[in-house]
mmCIF file of C-alpha atoms in Angstrom:
data_model
loop_
_atom_site.group_PDB
_atom_site.id
_atom_site.type_symbol
_atom_site.label_atom_id
_atom_site.label_comp_id
_atom_site.label_asym_id
_atom_site.label_seq_id
_atom_site.Cartn_x
_atom_site.Cartn_y
_atom_site.Cartn_z
ATOM 1 C CA MET A 9 78.536 80.363 129.435
ATOM 2 C CA ASN A 10 75.769 78.131 128.371
ATOM 3 C CA LEU A 11 72.110 78.713 129.025
ATOM 4 C CA MET A 12 71.215 74.317 129.029
ATOM 5 C CA TYR A 13 71.628 72.433 131.613
ATOM 6 C CA LYS A 14 71.453 68.796 132.737
ATOM 7 C CA GLU A 15 69.607 68.107 135.697
ATOM 8 C CA LYS A 16 66.427 68.648 134.066
ATOM 9 C CA SER A 17 64.546 68.050 130.621
ATOM 10 C CA VAL A 18 61.939 68.474 128.443
ATOM 11 C CA LYS A 19 60.313 67.988 124.875
ATOM 12 C CA THR A 20 59.105 71.064 123.194
ATOM 13 C CA ARG A 21 58.639 72.760 119.638
ATOM 14 C CA ALA A 22 59.871 76.100 118.648
ATOM 15 C CA LEU A 23 57.739 77.349 116.725
ATOM 16 C CA ALA A 24 55.660 80.265 117.176
ATOM 17 C CA TRP A 25 51.972 79.499 117.376
ATOM 18 C CA HIS A 26 50.385 79.138 121.451
ATOM 19 C CA ALA A 27 50.068 81.936 124.319
ATOM 20 C CA GLN A 28 49.919 79.497 127.138
ATOM 21 C CA PRO A 29 51.174 79.802 130.765
ATOM 22 C CA PRO A 30 54.577 77.618 131.188
ATOM 23 C CA THR A 31 54.411 74.223 132.432
ATOM 24 C CA GLN A 32 56.466 71.247 132.814
ATOM 25 C CA ASP A 33 55.905 70.227 128.809
ATOM 26 C CA THR A 34 57.389 74.048 128.198
ATOM 27 C CA LYS A 35 61.430 74.976 127.842
ATOM 28 C CA GLN A 36 62.104 77.629 130.136
ATOM 29 C CA VAL A 37 65.661 79.103 130.220
ATOM 30 C CA HIS A 38 66.779 80.839 132.901
ATOM 31 C CA ILE A 39 69.401 83.422 132.781
ATOM 32 C CA LYS A 40 71.519 84.882 135.697
ATOM 33 C CA GLU A 41 72.024 88.267 135.121
ATOM 34 C CA ASP A 42 74.839 87.841 137.090
ATOM 35 C CA PRO A 43 76.327 84.509 136.780
ATOM 36 C CA ASP A 44 76.476 82.302 139.527
ATOM 37 C CA PRO A 45 79.389 80.290 139.700
ATOM 38 C CA SER A 46 77.929 77.488 141.753
ATOM 39 C CA LEU A 47 75.586 77.006 139.053
ATOM 40 C CA PRO A 48 76.717 73.226 137.335
ATOM 41 C CA THR A 49 78.934 72.884 134.378
ATOM 42 C CA PRO A 50 76.668 73.465 131.321
ATOM 43 C CA LEU A 51 76.480 71.747 127.678
ATOM 44 C CA ALA A 52 77.428 73.243 124.811
ATOM 45 C CA GLU A 53 74.402 72.072 122.768
ATOM 46 C CA PRO A 54 70.784 71.141 122.753
ATOM 47 C CA TYR A 55 69.661 67.532 121.746
ATOM 48 C CA PHE A 56 68.263 66.943 118.429
ATOM 49 C CA ASP A 57 66.335 63.672 116.945
ATOM 50 C CA PRO A 58 66.993 62.995 113.622
ATOM 51 C CA GLU A 59 63.737 60.955 113.386
ATOM 52 C CA ASP A 60 61.947 63.410 114.685
ATOM 53 C CA THR A 61 59.419 65.887 113.366
ATOM 54 C CA PRO A 62 61.436 68.195 111.599
ATOM 55 C CA GLY A 63 62.623 70.937 113.455
ATOM 56 C CA SER A 64 60.994 69.622 116.616
ATOM 57 C CA ILE A 65 63.330 69.228 119.710
ATOM 58 C CA HIS A 66 64.432 66.270 122.203
ATOM 59 C CA ASP A 67 65.101 66.438 125.744
ATOM 60 C CA ILE A 68 66.284 70.335 125.918
ATOM 61 C CA PRO A 69 68.031 70.514 129.321
ATOM 62 C CA LEU A 70 67.211 73.734 131.501
ATOM 63 C CA TYR A 71 68.161 75.118 135.530
ATOM 64 C CA SER A 72 67.397 72.439 137.914
ATOM 65 C CA SER A 73 66.275 75.391 140.392
ATOM 66 C CA MET A 74 63.157 77.547 139.906
ATOM 67 C CA PRO A 75 64.331 81.402 138.540
ATOM 68 C CA SER A 76 64.815 83.777 141.717
ATOM 69 C CA SER A 77 64.703 87.573 141.554
ATOM 70 C CA GLY A 78 66.654 89.228 138.634
ATOM 71 C CA GLU A 79 66.540 86.404 136.518
ATOM 72 C CA VAL A 80 65.426 86.939 132.553
ATOM 73 C CA ILE A 81 63.595 83.865 131.217
ATOM 74 C CA VAL A 82 64.193 83.008 127.506
ATOM 75 C CA ARG A 83 61.470 81.262 126.383
ATOM 76 C CA PRO A 84 60.355 79.159 122.982
ATOM 77 C CA LEU A 85 58.698 81.396 120.331
ATOM 78 C CA GLU A 86 55.762 79.252 120.378
ATOM 79 C CA ASP A 87 54.895 80.759 123.802
ATOM 80 C CA ALA A 88 54.639 84.029 122.044
ATOM 81 C CA ASN A 89 51.493 83.743 119.921
ATOM 82 C CA ILE A 90 53.410 86.193 117.752
ATOM 83 C CA LEU A 91 50.285 86.321 115.401
ATOM 84 C CA ARG A 92 48.158 88.157 118.005
ATOM 85 C CA PHE A 93 50.841 91.045 117.837
ATOM 86 C CA TYR A 94 51.458 90.783 114.120
ATOM 87 C CA GLY A 95 48.216 90.789 112.703
ATOM 88 C CA PRO A 96 47.004 93.986 114.255
ATOM 89 C CA ALA A 97 50.283 96.136 113.682
ATOM 90 C CA ALA A 98 49.993 98.561 110.893
ATOM 91 C CA LYS A 99 54.286 99.036 110.599
ATOM 92 C CA ARG A 100 56.090 95.895 111.288
ATOM 93 C CA LEU A 101 60.116 95.904 110.854
ATOM 94 C CA LEU A 102 61.602 92.461 110.205
ATOM 95 C CA LEU A 103 64.974 91.898 111.354
ATOM 96 C CA PHE A 104 67.266 88.843 110.257
ATOM 97 C CA ASP A 105 70.937 88.158 110.760
ATOM 98 C CA TYR A 106 72.013 85.891 107.666
ATOM 99 C CA ASP A 107 74.476 83.049 108.871
ATOM 100 C CA GLY A 108 73.051 80.801 111.915
ATOM 101 C CA THR A 109 69.782 82.271 111.540
ATOM 102 C CA LEU A 110 68.475 82.022 107.754
ATOM 103 C CA ALA A 111 71.012 79.886 106.702
ATOM 104 C CA ASP A 112 72.836 76.933 108.359
ATOM 105 C CA ILE A 113 76.689 77.793 109.550
ATOM 106 C CA VAL A 114 79.200 75.273 107.013
ATOM 107 C CA SER A 115 82.937 74.930 106.574
ATOM 108 C CA ASN A 116 82.884 76.854 103.283
ATOM 109 C CA PRO A 117 81.072 80.358 103.666
ATOM 110 C CA THR A 118 80.277 80.665 99.981
ATOM 111 C CA GLN A 119 78.094 77.441 100.295
ATOM 112 C CA ALA A 120 75.866 78.762 102.734
ATOM 113 C CA LEU A 121 72.949 79.992 100.164
ATOM 114 C CA LEU A 122 69.280 79.765 100.614
ATOM 115 C CA GLY A 123 66.814 77.750 98.175
ATOM 116 C CA ALA A 124 64.278 78.920 95.965
ATOM 117 C CA GLY A 125 61.421 78.080 98.206
ATOM 118 C CA VAL A 126 63.102 80.525 101.209
ATOM 119 C CA HIS A 127 63.751 83.370 98.795
ATOM 120 C CA GLU A 128 60.050 83.083 97.587
ATOM 121 C CA ALA A 129 58.532 83.460 101.638
ATOM 122 C CA ILE A 130 61.236 86.285 102.040
ATOM 123 C CA SER A 131 60.276 88.217 98.905
ATOM 124 C CA GLU A 132 56.467 87.580 99.968
ATOM 125 C CA LEU A 133 56.996 88.897 103.801
ATOM 126 C CA SER A 134 59.069 91.919 101.829
ATOM 127 C CA ILE A 135 56.511 92.892 99.599
ATOM 128 C CA ASN A 136 53.760 93.085 102.043
ATOM 129 C CA PRO A 137 53.157 97.070 102.296
ATOM 130 C CA LYS A 138 52.508 96.648 106.246
ATOM 131 C CA ASN A 139 56.256 95.056 106.558
ATOM 132 C CA ARG A 140 59.590 96.366 106.402
ATOM 133 C CA VAL A 141 62.131 93.368 105.924
ATOM 134 C CA TYR A 142 65.614 93.830 106.562
ATOM 135 C CA ILE A 143 68.880 91.201 106.101
ATOM 136 C CA ILE A 144 71.401 92.889 108.526
ATOM 137 C CA SER A 145 74.615 90.695 108.125
ATOM 138 C CA GLY A 146 78.396 90.610 108.615
ATOM 139 C CA ARG A 147 78.367 89.481 105.007
ATOM 140 C CA ASP A 148 80.006 92.046 102.209
ATOM 141 C CA ARG A 149 77.911 93.649 99.628
ATOM 142 C CA LYS A 150 79.008 91.340 96.976
ATOM 143 C CA PHE A 151 77.422 88.658 98.323
ATOM 144 C CA LEU A 152 74.265 89.736 99.638
ATOM 145 C CA GLN A 153 73.706 91.441 96.763
ATOM 146 C CA GLY A 154 74.127 88.373 94.823
ATOM 147 C CA GLU A 155 71.946 86.358 96.406
ATOM 148 C CA PHE A 156 68.859 88.807 96.848
ATOM 149 C CA CYS A 157 69.586 90.004 93.513
ATOM 150 C CA HIS A 158 65.788 89.090 92.721
ATOM 151 C CA THR A 159 64.517 90.614 96.022
ATOM 152 C CA THR A 160 63.945 94.135 95.453
ATOM 153 C CA HIS A 161 61.752 94.985 97.779
ATOM 154 C CA LEU A 162 63.849 93.592 100.826
ATOM 155 C CA GLY A 163 66.600 95.812 102.788
ATOM 156 C CA LEU A 164 70.216 94.663 102.978
ATOM 157 C CA VAL A 165 72.844 95.544 105.257
ATOM 158 C CA ALA A 166 75.973 94.523 104.915
ATOM 159 C CA GLU A 167 79.553 93.983 107.482
ATOM 160 C CA HIS A 168 77.499 94.957 110.426
ATOM 161 C CA GLY A 169 76.039 98.046 109.495
ATOM 162 C CA ALA A 170 79.042 99.587 107.502
ATOM 163 C CA PHE A 171 76.828 99.546 104.204
ATOM 164 C CA ILE A 172 72.802 99.550 103.500
ATOM 165 C CA ARG A 173 70.644 99.415 100.742
ATOM 166 C CA VAL A 174 67.383 100.561 101.433
ATOM 167 C CA PRO A 175 64.395 98.150 99.708
ATOM 168 C CA THR A 176 63.449 99.437 96.347
ATOM 169 C CA SER A 177 66.963 100.976 96.062
ATOM 170 C CA THR A 178 70.014 99.722 94.008
ATOM 171 C CA GLU A 179 72.051 101.981 95.156
ATOM 172 C CA TRP A 180 74.282 101.043 98.460
ATOM 173 C CA GLN A 181 75.095 103.722 101.336
ATOM 174 C CA ASN A 182 78.680 103.823 102.922
ATOM 175 C CA LYS A 183 78.648 104.641 106.928
ATOM 176 C CA CYS A 184 81.829 104.496 107.403
ATOM 177 C CA GLN A 185 83.614 106.571 103.875
ATOM 178 C CA LYS A 186 84.639 109.492 106.873
ATOM 179 C CA TYR A 187 86.473 107.481 109.281
ATOM 180 C CA ASP A 188 90.527 106.600 108.897
ATOM 181 C CA MET A 189 90.694 102.949 107.925
ATOM 182 C CA THR A 190 94.444 103.015 108.215
ATOM 183 C CA TRP A 191 94.159 100.752 110.754
ATOM 184 C CA LYS A 192 93.154 97.916 108.542
ATOM 185 C CA ASP A 193 96.965 97.608 107.466
ATOM 186 C CA PRO A 194 98.077 96.297 110.822
ATOM 187 C CA VAL A 195 95.187 94.193 111.664
ATOM 188 C CA GLU A 196 95.654 92.368 108.305
ATOM 189 C CA PHE A 197 99.560 91.966 108.320
ATOM 190 C CA LYS A 198 99.166 90.332 112.422
ATOM 191 C CA MET A 199 95.482 88.161 111.319
ATOM 192 C CA ARG A 200 98.144 87.010 107.672
ATOM 193 C CA GLU A 201 100.847 85.894 110.421
ATOM 194 C CA PHE A 202 98.036 83.489 111.865
ATOM 195 C CA GLU A 203 96.997 82.518 108.178
ATOM 196 C CA ARG A 204 100.355 81.207 107.941
ATOM 197 C CA SER A 205 100.608 79.169 111.120
ATOM 198 C CA VAL A 206 97.679 77.773 111.578
ATOM 199 C CA PRO A 207 96.885 75.678 108.590
ATOM 200 C CA GLY A 208 92.919 75.758 107.404
ATOM 201 C CA SER A 209 92.578 79.294 109.007
ATOM 202 C CA PHE A 210 91.443 82.323 106.493
ATOM 203 C CA VAL A 211 91.676 85.829 106.462
ATOM 204 C CA ASP A 212 88.561 87.298 104.959
ATOM 205 C CA GLU A 213 89.349 91.382 103.894
ATOM 206 C CA LYS A 214 86.081 93.406 103.591
ATOM 207 C CA THR A 215 85.675 97.266 103.085
ATOM 208 C CA ALA A 216 85.307 98.320 106.625
ATOM 209 C CA ALA A 217 86.233 95.266 108.281
ATOM 210 C CA LEU A 218 88.660 92.138 108.503
ATOM 211 C CA ALA A 219 87.921 88.812 109.853
ATOM 212 C CA TRP A 220 89.892 85.642 110.670
ATOM 213 C CA HIS A 221 88.196 82.498 110.160
ATOM 214 C CA PHE A 222 89.052 78.995 111.950
ATOM 215 C CA ARG A 223 86.148 76.966 111.609
ATOM 216 C CA ASN A 224 87.947 74.290 109.108
ATOM 217 C CA VAL A 225 91.202 74.178 111.314
ATOM 218 C CA ASP A 226 92.130 71.089 113.049
ATOM 219 C CA GLY A 227 91.734 70.352 116.677
ATOM 220 C CA ILE A 228 95.707 69.595 117.471
ATOM 221 C CA TYR A 229 96.397 73.044 116.420
ATOM 222 C CA ALA A 230 94.476 74.446 119.107
ATOM 223 C CA PRO A 231 92.305 77.168 117.279
ATOM 224 C CA ARG A 232 90.596 78.726 120.516
ATOM 225 C CA ASP A 233 93.614 79.094 121.843
ATOM 226 C CA GLN A 234 95.333 80.791 118.898
ATOM 227 C CA ALA A 235 92.094 82.827 118.451
ATOM 228 C CA ALA A 236 92.759 84.557 122.129
ATOM 229 C CA LYS A 237 96.272 84.669 121.415
ATOM 230 C CA LEU A 238 95.219 86.764 118.424
ATOM 231 C CA LYS A 239 92.566 88.794 120.086
ATOM 232 C CA THR A 240 95.450 89.763 123.261
ATOM 233 C CA SER A 241 97.610 90.474 120.238
ATOM 234 C CA LEU A 242 95.306 92.984 118.400
ATOM 235 C CA ALA A 243 93.838 94.615 121.723
ATOM 236 C CA GLU A 244 97.787 95.410 122.479
ATOM 237 C CA THR A 245 98.856 96.920 119.915
ATOM 238 C CA ILE A 246 96.033 98.043 117.672
ATOM 239 C CA THR A 247 92.729 98.933 119.614
ATOM 240 C CA SER A 248 94.811 100.851 121.839
ATOM 241 C CA ASN A 249 95.368 103.494 119.076
ATOM 242 C CA TRP A 250 92.421 103.022 116.683
ATOM 243 C CA PRO A 251 89.048 103.781 117.397
ATOM 244 C CA VAL A 252 88.607 99.802 116.488
ATOM 245 C CA THR A 253 86.537 96.875 118.466
ATOM 246 C CA VAL A 254 88.075 93.231 118.448
ATOM 247 C CA THR A 255 85.345 90.661 118.440
ATOM 248 C CA ASP A 256 85.195 87.012 118.540
ATOM 249 C CA GLY A 257 82.334 85.095 117.025
ATOM 250 C CA LYS A 258 81.926 81.348 115.833
ATOM 251 C CA CYS A 259 84.984 80.512 114.720
ATOM 252 C CA VAL A 260 86.130 83.689 113.873
ATOM 253 C CA VAL A 261 88.003 86.848 115.122
ATOM 254 C CA GLU A 262 86.937 89.719 113.203
ATOM 255 C CA ALA A 263 88.197 93.398 113.788
ATOM 256 C CA ARG A 264 85.937 96.576 112.809
ATOM 257 C CA LEU A 265 85.199 100.252 113.733
ATOM 258 C CA GLU A 266 83.875 100.467 116.952
ATOM 259 C CA CYS A 267 81.092 102.969 115.800
ATOM 260 C CA ILE A 268 79.798 100.300 113.303
ATOM 261 C CA HIS A 269 77.501 97.973 114.678
ATOM 262 C CA LYS A 270 74.336 96.462 113.847
ATOM 263 C CA GLY A 271 72.473 97.875 116.697
ATOM 264 C CA GLN A 272 73.244 101.263 115.204
ATOM 265 C CA ILE A 273 71.480 100.314 112.314
ATOM 266 C CA VAL A 274 68.755 99.342 114.623
ATOM 267 C CA ARG A 275 68.222 102.472 115.872
ATOM 268 C CA ASP A 276 68.385 103.737 112.749
ATOM 269 C CA LEU A 277 65.496 102.018 111.251
ATOM 270 C CA LEU A 278 63.787 102.319 114.120
ATOM 271 C CA ARG A 279 63.831 106.095 114.139
ATOM 272 C CA ASP A 280 63.094 106.209 110.373
ATOM 273 C CA PHE A 281 60.394 103.640 110.522
ATOM 274 C CA GLU A 282 58.711 104.187 113.795
ATOM 275 C CA PRO A 283 57.288 100.469 113.949
ATOM 276 C CA ASP A 284 54.632 99.289 116.352
ATOM 277 C CA PHE A 285 55.900 95.734 115.902
ATOM 278 C CA VAL A 286 59.647 94.378 115.771
ATOM 279 C CA LEU A 287 60.954 90.692 114.839
ATOM 280 C CA CYS A 288 64.444 90.471 115.267
ATOM 281 C CA ALA A 289 66.360 87.478 114.900
ATOM 282 C CA GLY A 290 70.176 86.498 115.099
ATOM 283 C CA ASP A 291 72.260 83.790 116.249
ATOM 284 C CA ASP A 292 75.876 85.353 117.397
ATOM 285 C CA LEU A 293 77.416 88.047 119.400
ATOM 286 C CA THR A 294 77.113 90.904 116.917
ATOM 287 C CA ASP A 295 73.383 90.217 116.923
ATOM 288 C CA GLU A 296 73.518 91.137 120.953
ATOM 289 C CA ASP A 297 73.726 94.965 119.658
ATOM 290 C CA MET A 298 70.457 94.860 117.866
ATOM 291 C CA PHE A 299 68.694 92.979 121.201
ATOM 292 C CA GLN A 300 70.088 95.663 123.454
ATOM 293 C CA ALA A 301 68.672 98.509 121.025
ATOM 294 C CA LEU A 302 65.158 97.196 120.862
ATOM 295 C CA ASP A 303 65.933 96.826 124.734
ATOM 296 C CA ASP A 304 66.408 100.376 124.716
ATOM 297 C CA SER A 305 64.103 101.669 122.158
ATOM 298 C CA ASP A 306 60.007 103.188 122.899
ATOM 299 C CA VAL A 307 58.316 100.438 120.731
ATOM 300 C CA LEU A 308 55.839 99.094 123.125
ATOM 301 C CA LYS A 309 58.079 96.091 124.669
ATOM 302 C CA SER A 310 54.896 93.379 124.268
ATOM 303 C CA ASN A 311 55.470 93.928 120.398
ATOM 304 C CA VAL A 312 59.180 93.689 120.574
ATOM 305 C CA PHE A 313 60.476 89.785 120.024
ATOM 306 C CA THR A 314 64.098 89.301 120.216
ATOM 307 C CA VAL A 315 64.889 86.114 119.222
ATOM 308 C CA ILE A 316 68.101 83.747 119.595
ATOM 309 C CA VAL A 317 68.912 81.318 117.206
ATOM 310 C CA GLY A 318 70.482 78.103 118.092
ATOM 311 C CA SER A 319 73.093 77.551 121.395
ATOM 312 C CA HIS A 320 73.829 80.998 122.847
ATOM 313 C CA GLY A 321 75.475 82.432 126.202
ATOM 314 C CA SER A 322 74.076 83.147 129.323
ATOM 315 C CA ASP A 323 74.141 87.346 128.844
ATOM 316 C CA THR A 324 71.916 87.463 125.812
ATOM 317 C CA HIS A 325 69.364 90.134 125.323
ATOM 318 C CA ALA A 326 67.174 88.193 123.585
ATOM 319 C CA ARG A 327 63.666 87.268 125.276
ATOM 320 C CA TRP A 328 62.940 84.216 123.077
ATOM 321 C CA TYR A 329 64.387 81.074 121.408
ATOM 322 C CA LEU A 330 64.511 79.235 118.424
ATOM 323 C CA PRO A 331 66.644 75.959 117.689
ATOM 324 C CA ASN A 332 67.871 76.799 114.488
ATOM 325 C CA PRO A 333 67.518 78.357 110.881
ATOM 326 C CA GLU A 334 64.662 75.999 109.568
ATOM 327 C CA MET A 335 62.660 77.323 112.420
ATOM 328 C CA VAL A 336 62.919 80.532 111.703
ATOM 329 C CA ILE A 337 61.699 80.127 107.733
ATOM 330 C CA ARG A 338 59.205 78.227 109.109
ATOM 331 C CA ASN A 339 57.764 81.099 111.017
ATOM 332 C CA ILE A 340 58.322 83.075 108.119
ATOM 333 C CA PHE A 341 55.950 80.963 106.138
ATOM 334 C CA MET A 342 53.699 81.328 109.030
ATOM 335 C CA LEU A 343 53.495 85.008 109.008
ATOM 336 C CA ASN A 344 53.011 84.949 105.073
ATOM 337 C CA ARG A 345 50.013 82.321 105.329
ATOM 338 C CA ALA A 346 48.247 84.246 108.109
ATOM 339 C CA ASP A 347 48.215 87.508 105.987
ATOM 340 C CA ARG A 348 47.022 85.809 102.984
ATOM 341 C CA SER A 349 44.317 83.719 105.340
ATOM 342 C CA GLY A 350 43.649 87.062 107.233
ATOM 343 C CA ASP A 351 44.349 85.429 110.463
ATOM 344 C CA ILE A 352 44.875 88.903 112.239
ATOM 345 C CA GLU A 353 44.249 87.752 115.588
ATOM 346 C CA GLY A 354 46.645 84.833 116.273
ATOM 347 C CA LYS A 355 44.231 82.180 116.785
ATOM 348 C CA GLY A 356 46.903 79.812 114.467
ATOM 349 C CA GLU A 357 45.473 76.692 114.980
ATOM 350 C CA PRO A 358 45.323 76.265 111.283
ATOM 351 C CA LEU A 359 48.891 77.405 110.375
ATOM 352 C CA LEU A 360 50.189 74.739 113.344
ATOM 353 C CA ASN A 361 48.148 72.049 111.459
ATOM 354 C CA GLY A 362 48.818 72.689 108.274
ATOM 355 C CA LEU A 363 52.739 72.998 108.772
ATOM 356 C CA TYR A 364 53.107 69.565 110.641
ATOM 357 C CA SER A 365 50.066 67.871 108.264
ATOM 358 C CA GLY A 366 52.540 68.438 105.232
ATOM 359 C CA SER A 367 50.097 71.150 103.317
ATOM 360 C CA THR A 368 53.212 73.973 103.806
ATOM 361 C CA PRO A 369 54.863 74.722 100.539
ATOM 362 C CA PRO A 370 58.557 72.843 101.335
ATOM 363 C CA LEU A 371 61.355 74.738 102.555
ATOM 364 C CA VAL A 372 64.218 74.181 100.035
ATOM 365 C CA HIS A 373 67.394 74.606 101.985
ATOM 366 C CA ARG A 374 70.856 75.195 100.843
ATOM 367 C CA THR A 375 71.482 71.616 101.285
ATOM 368 C CA ASP A 376 68.766 70.667 98.941
ATOM 369 C CA LEU A 377 69.403 73.361 96.299
ATOM 370 C CA ILE A 378 72.353 75.422 95.223
ATOM 371 C CA ARG A 379 71.728 78.023 93.332
#
């Protein structure tokens, strides 16, 4: 079930600046903790106007009814006035997924690269002595190390938590080396069967996980039906015999050790760093483990910002929303500018005006510059 409904719509900009009470001009998405089957059929995507200011949204649908008790409201991050909490914090933990959060999801994963301007912004954020910044991704070590080879103060987590490289280090810690990995053989055998029978799909073999991708599969092969069959087959033959979990993300079915997930990494980082501010952004089911870990943490809740990026299901643990990776990057620029300008009270007006007047350094995305 998605969050957006067609009965009503409003205009909003999903940027993190103004603290204001919700009005009819502010998007609100109400989430049922226990989904109500009587709700109308949801839509899959928000509506974007390519002629509007980059990053803004037109006609974002929302529930036609007011929230009742027990409902959670996911608001656009602009409502948070995040600078008011970020500025005074002495120990800030900033966590970002990669695909779908920092980079657009593309048909060829090797082309999901960040531009030079984005790398510079992430580097500036990570060099700040108050900050601890991590990219927590399902990607393997080789990709992350190559993509962020010049960002030495950035922490990297590969394969959902199987490997971690702490800031300023060049060594990867292997979190799964003590586990039996013989489960990979039957999983790969089954996934290869589907790879052969479903043209356009492919298997991505990692050290601690295996993934079957079907983003490029023609609709005539009913790829989502095939994904459901693969999940069922793996559940019947693999997960009953090994401590392995099978998840379905955005056009991917992945198998990995059930003890290896992003939530455990977040718990470890919270324990080691003891932050007083946390920003965590992700777009996929695997990122929900991070959101839930932060929900359960001892960090002051007003200083924790869990952000779901793009369209998402009704069972998200996130409390805030951004529409796309571009807006995630814009918020990184905003945090850097706040630190440089000394806007620690989070007034944010000059930053907001700067972003829309063109005075912000240009965002160079993968579509503009393939390194």
